[in-house]
Coordinates of N, CA and C in Angstrom, one line a residue:
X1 N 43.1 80.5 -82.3 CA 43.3 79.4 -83.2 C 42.1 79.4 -84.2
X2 N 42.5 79.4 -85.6 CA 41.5 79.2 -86.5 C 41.6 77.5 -87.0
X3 N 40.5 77.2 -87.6 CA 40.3 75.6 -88.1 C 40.0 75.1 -86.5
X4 N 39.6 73.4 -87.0 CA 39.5 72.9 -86.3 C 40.1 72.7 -84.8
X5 N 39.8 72.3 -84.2 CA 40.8 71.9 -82.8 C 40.5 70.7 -81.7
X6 N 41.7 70.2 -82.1 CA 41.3 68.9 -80.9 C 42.7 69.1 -79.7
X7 N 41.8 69.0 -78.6 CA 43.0 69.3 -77.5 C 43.0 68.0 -76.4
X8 N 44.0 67.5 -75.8 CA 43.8 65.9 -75.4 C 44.6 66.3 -73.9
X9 N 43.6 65.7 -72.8 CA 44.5 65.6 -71.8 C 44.6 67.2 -70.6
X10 N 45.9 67.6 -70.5 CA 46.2 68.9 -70.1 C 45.9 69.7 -71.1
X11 N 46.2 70.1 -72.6 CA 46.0 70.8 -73.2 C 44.4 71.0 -72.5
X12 N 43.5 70.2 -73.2 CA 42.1 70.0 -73.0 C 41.8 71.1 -71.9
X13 N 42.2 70.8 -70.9 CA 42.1 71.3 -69.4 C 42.4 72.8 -69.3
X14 N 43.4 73.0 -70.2 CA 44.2 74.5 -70.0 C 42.7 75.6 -70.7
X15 N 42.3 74.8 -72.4 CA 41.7 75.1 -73.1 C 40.4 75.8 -72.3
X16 N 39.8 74.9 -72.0 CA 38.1 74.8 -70.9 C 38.7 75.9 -70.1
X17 N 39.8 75.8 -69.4 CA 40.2 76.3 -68.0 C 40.0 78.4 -68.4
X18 N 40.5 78.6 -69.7 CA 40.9 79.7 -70.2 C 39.5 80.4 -71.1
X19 N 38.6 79.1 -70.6 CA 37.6 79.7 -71.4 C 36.6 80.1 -70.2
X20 N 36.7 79.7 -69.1 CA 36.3 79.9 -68.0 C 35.8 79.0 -67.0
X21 N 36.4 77.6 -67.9 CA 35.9 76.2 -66.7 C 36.3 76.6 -65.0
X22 N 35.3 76.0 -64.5 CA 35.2 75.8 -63.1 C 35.8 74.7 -62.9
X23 N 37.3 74.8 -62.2 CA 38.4 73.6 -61.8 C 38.3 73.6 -60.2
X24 N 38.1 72.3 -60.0 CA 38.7 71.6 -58.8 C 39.9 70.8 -58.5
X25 N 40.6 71.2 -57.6 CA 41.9 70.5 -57.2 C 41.3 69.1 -56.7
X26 N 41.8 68.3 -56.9 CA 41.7 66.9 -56.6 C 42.3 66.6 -55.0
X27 N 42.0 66.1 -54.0 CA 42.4 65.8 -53.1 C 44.0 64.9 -53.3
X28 N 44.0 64.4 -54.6 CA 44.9 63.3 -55.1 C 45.4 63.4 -56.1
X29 N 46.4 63.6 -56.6 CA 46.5 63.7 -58.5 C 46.2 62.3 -59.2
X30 N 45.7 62.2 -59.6 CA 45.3 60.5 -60.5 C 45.9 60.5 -61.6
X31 N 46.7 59.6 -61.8 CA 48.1 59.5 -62.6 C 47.3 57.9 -63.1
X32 N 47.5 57.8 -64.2 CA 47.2 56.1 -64.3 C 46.2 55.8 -64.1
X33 N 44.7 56.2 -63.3 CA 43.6 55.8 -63.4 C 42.9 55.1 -64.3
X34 N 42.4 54.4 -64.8 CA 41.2 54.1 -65.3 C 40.0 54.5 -64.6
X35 N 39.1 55.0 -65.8 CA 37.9 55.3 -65.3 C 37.0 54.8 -66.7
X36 N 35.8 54.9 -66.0 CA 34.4 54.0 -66.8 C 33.7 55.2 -67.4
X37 N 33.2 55.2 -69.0 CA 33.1 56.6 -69.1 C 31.5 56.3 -70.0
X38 N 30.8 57.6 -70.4 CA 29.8 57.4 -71.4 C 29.2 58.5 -72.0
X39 N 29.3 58.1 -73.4 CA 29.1 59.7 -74.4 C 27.4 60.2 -73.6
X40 N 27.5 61.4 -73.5 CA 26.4 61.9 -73.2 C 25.2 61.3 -74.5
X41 N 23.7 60.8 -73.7 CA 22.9 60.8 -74.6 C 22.8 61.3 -75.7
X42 N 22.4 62.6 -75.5 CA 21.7 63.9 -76.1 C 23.3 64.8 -76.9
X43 N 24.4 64.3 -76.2 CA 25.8 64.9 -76.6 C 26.4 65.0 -78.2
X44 N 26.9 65.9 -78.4 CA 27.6 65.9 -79.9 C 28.3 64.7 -80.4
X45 N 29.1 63.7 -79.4 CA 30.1 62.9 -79.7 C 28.7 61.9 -79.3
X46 N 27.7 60.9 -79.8 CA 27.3 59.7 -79.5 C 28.2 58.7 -80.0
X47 N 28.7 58.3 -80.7 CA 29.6 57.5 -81.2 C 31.1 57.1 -80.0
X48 N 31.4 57.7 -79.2 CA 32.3 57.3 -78.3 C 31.3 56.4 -77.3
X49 N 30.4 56.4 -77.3 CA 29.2 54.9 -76.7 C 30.5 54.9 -75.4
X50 N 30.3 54.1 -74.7 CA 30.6 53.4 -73.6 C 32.5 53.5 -73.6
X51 N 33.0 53.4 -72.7 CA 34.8 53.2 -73.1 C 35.3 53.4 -71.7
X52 N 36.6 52.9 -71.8 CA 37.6 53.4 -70.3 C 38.5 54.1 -71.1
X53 N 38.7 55.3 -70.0 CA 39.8 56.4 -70.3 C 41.2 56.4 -69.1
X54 N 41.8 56.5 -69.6 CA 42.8 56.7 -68.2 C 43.2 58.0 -68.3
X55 N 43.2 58.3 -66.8 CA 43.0 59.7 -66.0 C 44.6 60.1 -66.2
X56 N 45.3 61.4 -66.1 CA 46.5 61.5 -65.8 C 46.2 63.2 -65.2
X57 N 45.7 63.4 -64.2 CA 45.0 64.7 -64.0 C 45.5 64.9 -62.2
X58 N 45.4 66.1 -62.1 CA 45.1 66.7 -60.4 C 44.2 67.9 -60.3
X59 N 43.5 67.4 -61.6 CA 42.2 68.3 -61.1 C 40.8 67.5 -62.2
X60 N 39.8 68.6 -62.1 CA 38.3 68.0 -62.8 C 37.8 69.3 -62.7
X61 N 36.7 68.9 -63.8 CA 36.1 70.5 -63.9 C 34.8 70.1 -63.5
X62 N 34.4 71.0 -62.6 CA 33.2 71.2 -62.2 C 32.1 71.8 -63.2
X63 N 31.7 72.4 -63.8 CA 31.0 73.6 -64.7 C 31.5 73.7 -66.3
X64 N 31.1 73.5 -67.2 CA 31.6 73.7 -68.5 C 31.0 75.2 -68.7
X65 N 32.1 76.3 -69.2 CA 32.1 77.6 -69.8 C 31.1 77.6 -71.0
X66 N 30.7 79.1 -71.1 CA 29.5 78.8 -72.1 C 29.9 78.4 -73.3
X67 N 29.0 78.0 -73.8 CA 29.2 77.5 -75.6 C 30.0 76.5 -75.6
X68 N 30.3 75.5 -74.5 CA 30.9 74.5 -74.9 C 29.7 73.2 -73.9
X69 N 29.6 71.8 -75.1 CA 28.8 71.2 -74.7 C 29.4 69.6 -73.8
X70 N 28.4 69.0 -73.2 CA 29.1 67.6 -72.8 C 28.7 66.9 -73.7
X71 N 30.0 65.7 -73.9 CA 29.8 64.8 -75.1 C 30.4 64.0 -73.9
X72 N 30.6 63.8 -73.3 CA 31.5 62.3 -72.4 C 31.2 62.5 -70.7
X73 N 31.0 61.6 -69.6 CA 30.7 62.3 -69.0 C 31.5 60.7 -68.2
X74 N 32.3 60.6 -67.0 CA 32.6 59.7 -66.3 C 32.0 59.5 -65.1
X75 N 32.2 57.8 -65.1 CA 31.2 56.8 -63.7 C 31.0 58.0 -62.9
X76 N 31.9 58.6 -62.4 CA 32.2 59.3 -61.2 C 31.9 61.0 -60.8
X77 N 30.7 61.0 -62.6 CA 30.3 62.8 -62.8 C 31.3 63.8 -63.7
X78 N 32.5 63.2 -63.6 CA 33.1 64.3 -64.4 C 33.3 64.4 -65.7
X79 N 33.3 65.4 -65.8 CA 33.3 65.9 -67.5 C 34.6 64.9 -68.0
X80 N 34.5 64.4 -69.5 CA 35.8 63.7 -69.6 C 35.9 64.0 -71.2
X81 N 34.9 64.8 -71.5 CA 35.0 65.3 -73.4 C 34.1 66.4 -73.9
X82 N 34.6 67.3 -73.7 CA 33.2 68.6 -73.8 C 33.9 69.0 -76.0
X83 N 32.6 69.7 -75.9 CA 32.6 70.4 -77.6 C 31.9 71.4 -77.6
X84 N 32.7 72.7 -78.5 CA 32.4 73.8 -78.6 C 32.1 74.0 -80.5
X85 N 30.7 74.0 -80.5 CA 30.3 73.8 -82.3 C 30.8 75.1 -82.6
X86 N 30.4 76.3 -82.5 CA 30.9 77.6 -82.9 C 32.6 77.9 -83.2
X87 N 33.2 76.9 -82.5 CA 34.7 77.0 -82.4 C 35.5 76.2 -83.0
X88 N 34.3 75.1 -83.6 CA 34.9 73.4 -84.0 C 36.0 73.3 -83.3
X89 N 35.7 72.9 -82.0 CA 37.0 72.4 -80.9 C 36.5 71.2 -80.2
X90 N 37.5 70.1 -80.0 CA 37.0 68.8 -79.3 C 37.5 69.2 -77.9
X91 N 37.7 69.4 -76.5 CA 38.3 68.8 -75.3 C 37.9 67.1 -75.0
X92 N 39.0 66.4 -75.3 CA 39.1 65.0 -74.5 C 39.9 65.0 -73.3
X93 N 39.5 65.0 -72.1 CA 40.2 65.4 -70.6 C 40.7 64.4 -70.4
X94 N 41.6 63.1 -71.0 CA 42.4 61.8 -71.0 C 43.4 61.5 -71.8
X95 N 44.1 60.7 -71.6 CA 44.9 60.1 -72.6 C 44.4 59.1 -73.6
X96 N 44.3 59.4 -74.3 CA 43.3 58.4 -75.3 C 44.8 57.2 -75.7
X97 N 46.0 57.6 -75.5 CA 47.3 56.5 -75.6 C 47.2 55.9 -74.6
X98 N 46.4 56.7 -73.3 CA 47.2 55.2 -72.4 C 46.9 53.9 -72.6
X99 N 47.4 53.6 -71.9 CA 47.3 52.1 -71.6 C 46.2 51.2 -71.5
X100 N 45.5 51.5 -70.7 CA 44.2 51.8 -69.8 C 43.2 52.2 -71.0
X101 N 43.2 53.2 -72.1 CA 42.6 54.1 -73.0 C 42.3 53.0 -73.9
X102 N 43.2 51.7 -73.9 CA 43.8 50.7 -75.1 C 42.5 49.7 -75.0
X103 N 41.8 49.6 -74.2 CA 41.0 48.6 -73.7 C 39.7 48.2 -74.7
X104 N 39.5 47.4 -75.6 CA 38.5 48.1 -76.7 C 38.9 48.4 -77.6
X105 N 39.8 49.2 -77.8 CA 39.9 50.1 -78.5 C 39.6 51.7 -78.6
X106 N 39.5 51.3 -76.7 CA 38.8 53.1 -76.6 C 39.3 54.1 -77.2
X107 N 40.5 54.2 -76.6 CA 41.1 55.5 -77.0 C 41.0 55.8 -78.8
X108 N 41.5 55.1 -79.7 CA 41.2 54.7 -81.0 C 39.7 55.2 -81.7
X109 N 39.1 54.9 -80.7 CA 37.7 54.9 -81.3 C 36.9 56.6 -81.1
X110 N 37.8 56.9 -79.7 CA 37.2 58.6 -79.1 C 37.7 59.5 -80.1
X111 N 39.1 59.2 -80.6 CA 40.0 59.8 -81.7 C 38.7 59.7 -82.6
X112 N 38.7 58.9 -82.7 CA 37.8 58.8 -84.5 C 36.8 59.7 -84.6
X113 N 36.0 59.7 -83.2 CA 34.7 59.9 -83.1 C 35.2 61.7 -83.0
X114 N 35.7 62.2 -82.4 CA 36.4 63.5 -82.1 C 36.5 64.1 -83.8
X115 N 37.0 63.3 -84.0 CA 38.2 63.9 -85.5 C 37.1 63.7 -86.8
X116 N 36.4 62.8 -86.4 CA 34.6 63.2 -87.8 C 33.7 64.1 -87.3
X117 N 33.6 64.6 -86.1 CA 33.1 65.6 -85.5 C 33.7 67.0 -86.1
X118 N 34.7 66.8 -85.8 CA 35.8 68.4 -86.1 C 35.6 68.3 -87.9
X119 N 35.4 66.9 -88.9 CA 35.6 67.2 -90.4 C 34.3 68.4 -90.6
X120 N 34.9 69.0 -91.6 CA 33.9 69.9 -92.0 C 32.8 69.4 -92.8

């Protein structure tokens, strides 16, 4: 894929997965979750500040593949928005439409912050 790339959700997951993320099966698939999230300090995406994401996953990645960084990281340790600068690629590991995503304006606001990241 040339140009930018933003990948949401499973795409996200397949992306990381194929680049060589370290996945864990979930004891549980989390369908519908909310979870409590926060842009990495020192991370590419600071502008996604604080937000709830809703989960729709049966797995989590343990390990981000090289050259890609954390920009989002959830209550609970997991990666939830990594970025690869050399590739201009976003992974957001949620549904930024759910429901749950809607809270705030999160989901709206991760979009934004993703999609001025990826402008050239």
């Amino acid at each position: 894929v040339t140009g930018p790339l933003l990948a949401l959700n499973n795409a996200a997951l397949a992306l990381l997965a194929r680049d060589g993320a370290v996945l864990e099966a979930l004891a549980q698939p989390q369908f519908g979750r909310a979870l409590e999230n926060a842009a990495a300090a020192d991370g590419p995406l600071p502008a996604l500040g604080d937000f709830d994401a809703g989960l729709y996953t049966a797995f989590r990645i343990t390990a981000l593949p090289p050259g890609w960084t954390l920009a989002a990281q959830g209550a609970d340790g997991r990666v939830i928005a990594a970025c690869h600068a050399g590739r201009r690629a976003v992974a957001l590991l949620f549904r930024p439409d759910a429901t749950v995503s809607l809270r705030h304006a999160a989901g709206r606001r991760c979009l934004a912050a993703a999609l001025d990241w990826l402008e050239p």
